[in-house]
């Protein structure tokens, strides 16, 4: 069942920019929002072929989409991306920031270069995207960031990654309150174990099975599960604001 985009926007077609939109959860979000009638800006960092293929998928189905590139932590890159979406699609109503990297290591042995890489993409990148979104998203719109359920489960080796995502949660809650009167909601989605290349990379079958069994619903999440939550926050979920939504099948 698809949801209807919010009637709060006076524009005939809603436009969404999805960072990290060429694969994993980002791709599922693009597909879900396209099904709801959104025009899409599909952002990618390096995989142009995947982004172009997704653009073709959306346009072949009768939708509108363009691919935009850039480093989310580089404000000049992201200004160009926001400008391209605005120029080609007429404006921006929803920004979904799925772009992120996850580098795992015990805190005691973490390569600090990996910490800096995650800080650049996960913290600075979220800040840059949110700063632009706060100034570009139209009334009736939504800003949706991505955290992780590991901020609550405290799995070993996730310390630096979780620290970056805890920063995303705090930024989200503050921005929601700073945008009082703008009629723009700001929320974060915190997925649990989800079957994406980012999550599965480096994990053996036993580890994956153990994580799946920890979920009361007895399986890993699928990207489409997370996309459903995003679609709700982007469209009909107008009374949900300044929240972190744990989309994790009940993982404690």
mmCIF file of C-alpha atoms in Angstrom:
data_model
loop_
_atom_site.group_PDB
_atom_site.id
_atom_site.type_symbol
_atom_site.label_atom_id
_atom_site.label_comp_id
_atom_site.label_asym_id
_atom_site.label_seq_id
_atom_site.Cartn_x
_atom_site.Cartn_y
_atom_site.Cartn_z
ATOM 1 C CA UNK A 1 0.000 0.000 0.000
ATOM 2 C CA UNK A 2 1.465 3.361 -0.988
ATOM 3 C CA UNK A 3 1.048 6.530 1.013
ATOM 4 C CA UNK A 4 -0.114 9.824 -0.415
ATOM 5 C CA UNK A 5 2.360 12.717 -0.206
ATOM 6 C CA UNK A 6 1.323 15.389 2.265
ATOM 7 C CA UNK A 7 -1.249 17.909 1.103
ATOM 8 C CA UNK A 8 0.679 20.501 3.124
ATOM 9 C CA UNK A 9 2.712 21.324 0.027
ATOM 10 C CA UNK A 10 1.021 23.651 -2.495
ATOM 11 C CA UNK A 11 3.115 22.172 -5.321
ATOM 12 C CA UNK A 12 1.562 19.698 -7.745
ATOM 13 C CA UNK A 13 4.518 17.324 -7.536
ATOM 14 C CA UNK A 14 6.764 16.772 -4.569
ATOM 15 C CA UNK A 15 10.506 16.578 -5.144
ATOM 16 C CA UNK A 16 12.941 14.575 -3.017
ATOM 17 C CA UNK A 17 16.731 14.578 -2.940
ATOM 18 C CA UNK A 18 18.144 11.302 -1.609
ATOM 19 C CA UNK A 19 21.839 11.288 -0.725
ATOM 20 C CA UNK A 20 23.520 7.928 -1.104
ATOM 21 C CA UNK A 21 20.571 7.101 -3.326
ATOM 22 C CA UNK A 22 22.283 4.748 -5.759
ATOM 23 C CA UNK A 23 22.419 1.631 -3.580
ATOM 24 C CA UNK A 24 21.303 -0.154 -0.412
ATOM 25 C CA UNK A 25 18.709 1.635 1.691
ATOM 26 C CA UNK A 26 19.046 4.773 -0.436
ATOM 27 C CA UNK A 27 18.018 2.883 -3.566
ATOM 28 C CA UNK A 28 14.990 1.392 -1.807
ATOM 29 C CA UNK A 29 14.014 4.883 -0.627
ATOM 30 C CA UNK A 30 14.249 6.225 -4.183
ATOM 31 C CA UNK A 31 12.091 3.378 -5.497
ATOM 32 C CA UNK A 32 9.500 3.852 -2.728
ATOM 33 C CA UNK A 33 9.236 7.610 -3.159
ATOM 34 C CA UNK A 34 9.050 7.235 -6.944
ATOM 35 C CA UNK A 35 6.101 4.882 -6.432
ATOM 36 C CA UNK A 36 4.470 7.641 -4.376
ATOM 37 C CA UNK A 37 4.854 10.074 -7.281
ATOM 38 C CA UNK A 38 7.874 12.042 -6.167
ATOM 39 C CA UNK A 39 10.369 13.458 -8.637
ATOM 40 C CA UNK A 40 13.808 12.321 -7.490
ATOM 41 C CA UNK A 41 17.289 13.725 -7.242
ATOM 42 C CA UNK A 42 19.459 10.626 -6.849
ATOM 43 C CA UNK A 43 22.785 11.522 -5.275
ATOM 44 C CA UNK A 44 25.866 9.328 -5.578
ATOM 45 C CA UNK A 45 29.456 9.682 -4.425
ATOM 46 C CA UNK A 46 31.291 7.479 -6.928
ATOM 47 C CA UNK A 47 28.997 4.852 -8.495
ATOM 48 C CA UNK A 48 27.649 6.785 -11.471
ATOM 49 C CA UNK A 49 26.566 3.675 -13.353
ATOM 50 C CA UNK A 50 24.315 2.553 -10.490
ATOM 51 C CA UNK A 51 22.785 6.035 -10.189
ATOM 52 C CA UNK A 52 22.204 6.284 -13.932
ATOM 53 C CA UNK A 53 20.580 2.831 -13.966
ATOM 54 C CA UNK A 54 18.237 3.900 -11.170
ATOM 55 C CA UNK A 55 17.359 7.102 -13.051
ATOM 56 C CA UNK A 56 16.427 4.967 -16.062
ATOM 57 C CA UNK A 57 14.340 2.673 -13.864
ATOM 58 C CA UNK A 58 12.357 5.621 -12.524
ATOM 59 C CA UNK A 59 11.929 7.367 -15.880
ATOM 60 C CA UNK A 60 11.046 4.143 -17.716
ATOM 61 C CA UNK A 61 8.181 3.761 -15.249
ATOM 62 C CA UNK A 62 6.951 7.256 -16.127
ATOM 63 C CA UNK A 63 8.587 9.182 -13.291
ATOM 64 C CA UNK A 64 11.101 12.015 -13.162
ATOM 65 C CA UNK A 65 14.644 11.628 -11.860
ATOM 66 C CA UNK A 66 18.123 13.021 -12.279
ATOM 67 C CA UNK A 67 21.488 11.890 -10.903
ATOM 68 C CA UNK A 68 23.688 14.303 -8.971
ATOM 69 C CA UNK A 69 27.131 13.634 -7.559
ATOM 70 C CA UNK A 70 29.423 14.918 -4.874
ATOM 71 C CA UNK A 71 31.048 14.435 -1.500
ATOM 72 C CA UNK A 72 28.388 15.085 1.153
ATOM 73 C CA UNK A 73 31.055 16.590 3.390
ATOM 74 C CA UNK A 74 32.033 19.160 0.746
ATOM 75 C CA UNK A 75 29.695 22.132 0.823
ATOM 76 C CA UNK A 76 30.574 23.245 -2.716
ATOM 77 C CA UNK A 77 29.717 19.792 -4.081
ATOM 78 C CA UNK A 78 26.419 19.718 -2.249
ATOM 79 C CA UNK A 79 25.460 23.260 -3.248
ATOM 80 C CA UNK A 80 25.876 22.128 -6.844
ATOM 81 C CA UNK A 81 23.746 19.041 -6.167
ATOM 82 C CA UNK A 82 20.951 21.050 -4.513
ATOM 83 C CA UNK A 83 21.106 23.618 -7.320
ATOM 84 C CA UNK A 84 20.874 20.901 -9.993
ATOM 85 C CA UNK A 85 17.790 19.326 -8.388
ATOM 86 C CA UNK A 86 16.116 22.697 -7.921
ATOM 87 C CA UNK A 87 16.838 23.775 -11.499
ATOM 88 C CA UNK A 88 15.799 20.504 -13.131
ATOM 89 C CA UNK A 89 12.838 19.490 -10.954
ATOM 90 C CA UNK A 90 11.524 22.845 -9.741
ATOM 91 C CA UNK A 91 12.382 22.824 -6.042
ATOM 92 C CA UNK A 92 12.968 20.488 -3.108
ATOM 93 C CA UNK A 93 10.353 19.264 -0.641
ATOM 94 C CA UNK A 94 12.123 16.341 1.002
ATOM 95 C CA UNK A 95 15.782 15.613 1.730
ATOM 96 C CA UNK A 96 16.665 12.081 2.807
ATOM 97 C CA UNK A 97 20.276 11.788 3.950
ATOM 98 C CA UNK A 98 21.158 8.088 3.754
ATOM 99 C CA UNK A 99 24.815 8.672 2.814
ATOM 100 C CA UNK A 100 27.169 7.213 5.390
ATOM 101 C CA UNK A 101 30.131 4.930 5.944
ATOM 102 C CA UNK A 102 30.738 2.291 8.622
ATOM 103 C CA UNK A 103 34.261 1.243 9.607
ATOM 104 C CA UNK A 104 34.390 -1.211 12.506
ATOM 105 C CA UNK A 105 37.152 -1.718 15.046
ATOM 106 C CA UNK A 106 37.544 -1.939 18.814
ATOM 107 C CA UNK A 107 38.071 1.534 20.219
ATOM 108 C CA UNK A 108 41.475 0.568 21.615
ATOM 109 C CA UNK A 109 42.859 -0.302 18.190
ATOM 110 C CA UNK A 110 40.906 1.972 15.847
ATOM 111 C CA UNK A 111 42.936 3.621 13.107
ATOM 112 C CA UNK A 112 42.271 7.306 13.721
ATOM 113 C CA UNK A 113 42.236 7.885 9.966
ATOM 114 C CA UNK A 114 39.081 5.755 9.901
ATOM 115 C CA UNK A 115 37.598 7.923 12.643
ATOM 116 C CA UNK A 116 38.309 11.004 10.534
ATOM 117 C CA UNK A 117 36.699 9.412 7.444
ATOM 118 C CA UNK A 118 33.508 8.619 9.371
ATOM 119 C CA UNK A 119 33.493 12.073 10.919
ATOM 120 C CA UNK A 120 33.774 13.649 7.469
ATOM 121 C CA UNK A 121 30.920 11.689 5.906
ATOM 122 C CA UNK A 122 28.625 10.889 8.808
ATOM 123 C CA UNK A 123 28.891 14.037 10.917
ATOM 124 C CA UNK A 124 30.161 16.807 8.651
ATOM 125 C CA UNK A 125 28.220 15.360 5.714
ATOM 126 C CA UNK A 126 24.979 15.330 7.692
ATOM 127 C CA UNK A 127 25.637 18.857 8.901
ATOM 128 C CA UNK A 128 26.336 20.168 5.382
ATOM 129 C CA UNK A 129 23.245 18.461 3.927
ATOM 130 C CA UNK A 130 21.035 19.630 6.788
ATOM 131 C CA UNK A 131 22.315 23.192 6.619
ATOM 132 C CA UNK A 132 21.454 23.359 2.930
ATOM 133 C CA UNK A 133 18.134 21.589 3.454
ATOM 134 C CA UNK A 134 17.140 24.014 6.205
ATOM 135 C CA UNK A 135 17.482 26.838 3.682
ATOM 136 C CA UNK A 136 16.137 25.073 0.577
ATOM 137 C CA UNK A 137 13.289 22.723 1.559
ATOM 138 C CA UNK A 138 9.868 24.192 0.828
ATOM 139 C CA UNK A 139 7.115 24.620 3.415
ATOM 140 C CA UNK A 140 5.316 21.371 4.083
ATOM 141 C CA UNK A 141 8.559 19.469 3.557
ATOM 142 C CA UNK A 142 10.703 17.050 5.509
ATOM 143 C CA UNK A 143 14.346 16.419 6.364
ATOM 144 C CA UNK A 144 15.142 12.799 7.218
ATOM 145 C CA UNK A 145 18.529 11.746 8.564
ATOM 146 C CA UNK A 146 19.905 8.292 9.268
ATOM 147 C CA UNK A 147 21.248 6.976 12.559
ATOM 148 C CA UNK A 148 21.522 3.349 13.708
ATOM 149 C CA UNK A 149 19.907 1.154 16.359
ATOM 150 C CA UNK A 150 23.424 0.341 17.582
ATOM 151 C CA UNK A 151 23.331 3.646 19.481
ATOM 152 C CA UNK A 152 21.142 1.636 21.898
ATOM 153 C CA UNK A 153 22.466 -1.922 21.533
ATOM 154 C CA UNK A 154 26.155 -1.056 22.103
ATOM 155 C CA UNK A 155 27.656 -3.841 19.973
ATOM 156 C CA UNK A 156 31.452 -4.168 20.367
ATOM 157 C CA UNK A 157 33.588 -2.727 17.531
ATOM 158 C CA UNK A 158 30.922 -0.146 16.626
ATOM 159 C CA UNK A 159 32.194 2.568 18.992
ATOM 160 C CA UNK A 160 33.437 5.137 16.468
ATOM 161 C CA UNK A 161 30.543 4.525 14.087
ATOM 162 C CA UNK A 162 27.999 4.844 16.889
ATOM 163 C CA UNK A 163 29.655 8.046 18.087
ATOM 164 C CA UNK A 164 29.177 9.552 14.631
ATOM 165 C CA UNK A 165 25.534 8.489 14.509
ATOM 166 C CA UNK A 166 24.814 9.761 18.013
ATOM 167 C CA UNK A 167 25.946 13.133 16.697
ATOM 168 C CA UNK A 168 23.453 12.783 13.835
ATOM 169 C CA UNK A 169 20.640 12.156 16.321
ATOM 170 C CA UNK A 170 21.529 15.239 18.368
ATOM 171 C CA UNK A 171 21.798 17.431 15.274
ATOM 172 C CA UNK A 172 18.388 16.181 14.114
ATOM 173 C CA UNK A 173 16.636 17.011 17.372
ATOM 174 C CA UNK A 174 18.142 20.489 17.548
ATOM 175 C CA UNK A 175 17.351 21.347 13.917
ATOM 176 C CA UNK A 176 13.709 20.315 14.366
ATOM 177 C CA UNK A 177 13.393 22.938 17.065
ATOM 178 C CA UNK A 178 15.393 25.580 15.219
ATOM 179 C CA UNK A 179 12.957 25.290 12.287
ATOM 180 C CA UNK A 180 9.973 26.223 14.413
ATOM 181 C CA UNK A 181 7.475 28.029 12.207
ATOM 182 C CA UNK A 182 8.998 26.796 8.924
ATOM 183 C CA UNK A 183 6.502 23.897 8.556
ATOM 184 C CA UNK A 184 9.384 21.477 7.932
ATOM 185 C CA UNK A 185 9.700 18.271 9.927
ATOM 186 C CA UNK A 186 13.116 16.899 10.896
ATOM 187 C CA UNK A 187 13.491 13.289 12.003
ATOM 188 C CA UNK A 188 16.041 10.489 11.999
ATOM 189 C CA UNK A 189 15.525 6.835 11.123
ATOM 190 C CA UNK A 190 17.661 4.351 13.070
ATOM 191 C CA UNK A 191 17.636 0.986 11.281
ATOM 192 C CA UNK A 192 18.530 -2.261 12.978
ATOM 193 C CA UNK A 193 20.424 -5.045 11.178
ATOM 194 C CA UNK A 194 19.456 -4.619 7.532
ATOM 195 C CA UNK A 195 20.542 -6.777 4.603
ATOM 196 C CA UNK A 196 22.598 -4.227 2.687
ATOM 197 C CA UNK A 197 26.149 -4.533 1.317
ATOM 198 C CA UNK A 198 27.298 -2.010 3.946
ATOM 199 C CA UNK A 199 25.981 -4.224 6.755
ATOM 200 C CA UNK A 200 26.906 -7.639 5.349
ATOM 201 C CA UNK A 201 30.461 -6.740 4.335
ATOM 202 C CA UNK A 202 32.981 -8.706 6.389
ATOM 203 C CA UNK A 203 30.412 -10.741 8.350
ATOM 204 C CA UNK A 204 30.305 -14.533 8.152
ATOM 205 C CA UNK A 205 27.057 -16.523 8.005
ATOM 206 C CA UNK A 206 27.130 -17.346 11.714
ATOM 207 C CA UNK A 207 27.418 -13.686 12.670
ATOM 208 C CA UNK A 208 24.580 -12.703 10.337
ATOM 209 C CA UNK A 209 22.383 -15.519 11.687
ATOM 210 C CA UNK A 210 23.073 -14.471 15.278
ATOM 211 C CA UNK A 211 22.098 -10.885 14.548
ATOM 212 C CA UNK A 212 18.930 -11.992 12.737
ATOM 213 C CA UNK A 213 17.931 -14.212 15.682
ATOM 214 C CA UNK A 214 18.253 -11.246 18.063
ATOM 215 C CA UNK A 215 15.337 -9.558 16.286
ATOM 216 C CA UNK A 216 11.919 -10.609 17.669
ATOM 217 C CA UNK A 217 10.571 -10.893 14.125
ATOM 218 C CA UNK A 218 13.301 -13.450 13.427
ATOM 219 C CA UNK A 219 15.019 -11.949 10.397
ATOM 220 C CA UNK A 220 17.195 -9.149 9.174
ATOM 221 C CA UNK A 221 15.458 -6.056 7.935
ATOM 222 C CA UNK A 222 15.244 -5.443 4.213
ATOM 223 C CA UNK A 223 15.940 -2.048 2.634
ATOM 224 C CA UNK A 224 12.258 -1.889 1.674
ATOM 225 C CA UNK A 225 11.292 -2.094 5.367
ATOM 226 C CA UNK A 226 13.295 1.035 6.078
ATOM 227 C CA UNK A 227 11.979 2.796 2.978
ATOM 228 C CA UNK A 228 8.414 2.391 4.295
ATOM 229 C CA UNK A 229 9.337 4.379 7.391
ATOM 230 C CA UNK A 230 10.970 7.082 5.267
ATOM 231 C CA UNK A 231 7.896 7.321 3.026
ATOM 232 C CA UNK A 232 5.706 7.874 6.094
ATOM 233 C CA UNK A 233 7.942 10.624 7.448
ATOM 234 C CA UNK A 234 8.258 12.233 4.015
ATOM 235 C CA UNK A 235 4.534 12.323 3.360
ATOM 236 C CA UNK A 236 1.672 11.663 5.775
ATOM 237 C CA UNK A 237 3.695 11.695 9.005
ATOM 238 C CA UNK A 238 3.404 15.436 9.524
ATOM 239 C CA UNK A 239 2.805 15.186 13.277
ATOM 240 C CA UNK A 240 6.046 13.257 13.841
ATOM 241 C CA UNK A 241 8.810 15.808 14.339
ATOM 242 C CA UNK A 242 12.097 15.930 16.213
ATOM 243 C CA UNK A 243 12.163 12.167 16.727
ATOM 244 C CA UNK A 244 14.482 9.199 16.219
ATOM 245 C CA UNK A 245 12.475 6.286 14.803
ATOM 246 C CA UNK A 246 13.950 2.846 15.510
ATOM 247 C CA UNK A 247 13.025 0.731 12.495
ATOM 248 C CA UNK A 248 14.510 -2.536 13.721
ATOM 249 C CA UNK A 249 11.846 -5.212 14.114
ATOM 250 C CA UNK A 250 11.876 -4.838 17.901
ATOM 251 C CA UNK A 251 15.621 -5.282 18.485
ATOM 252 C CA UNK A 252 16.269 -4.369 22.106
#
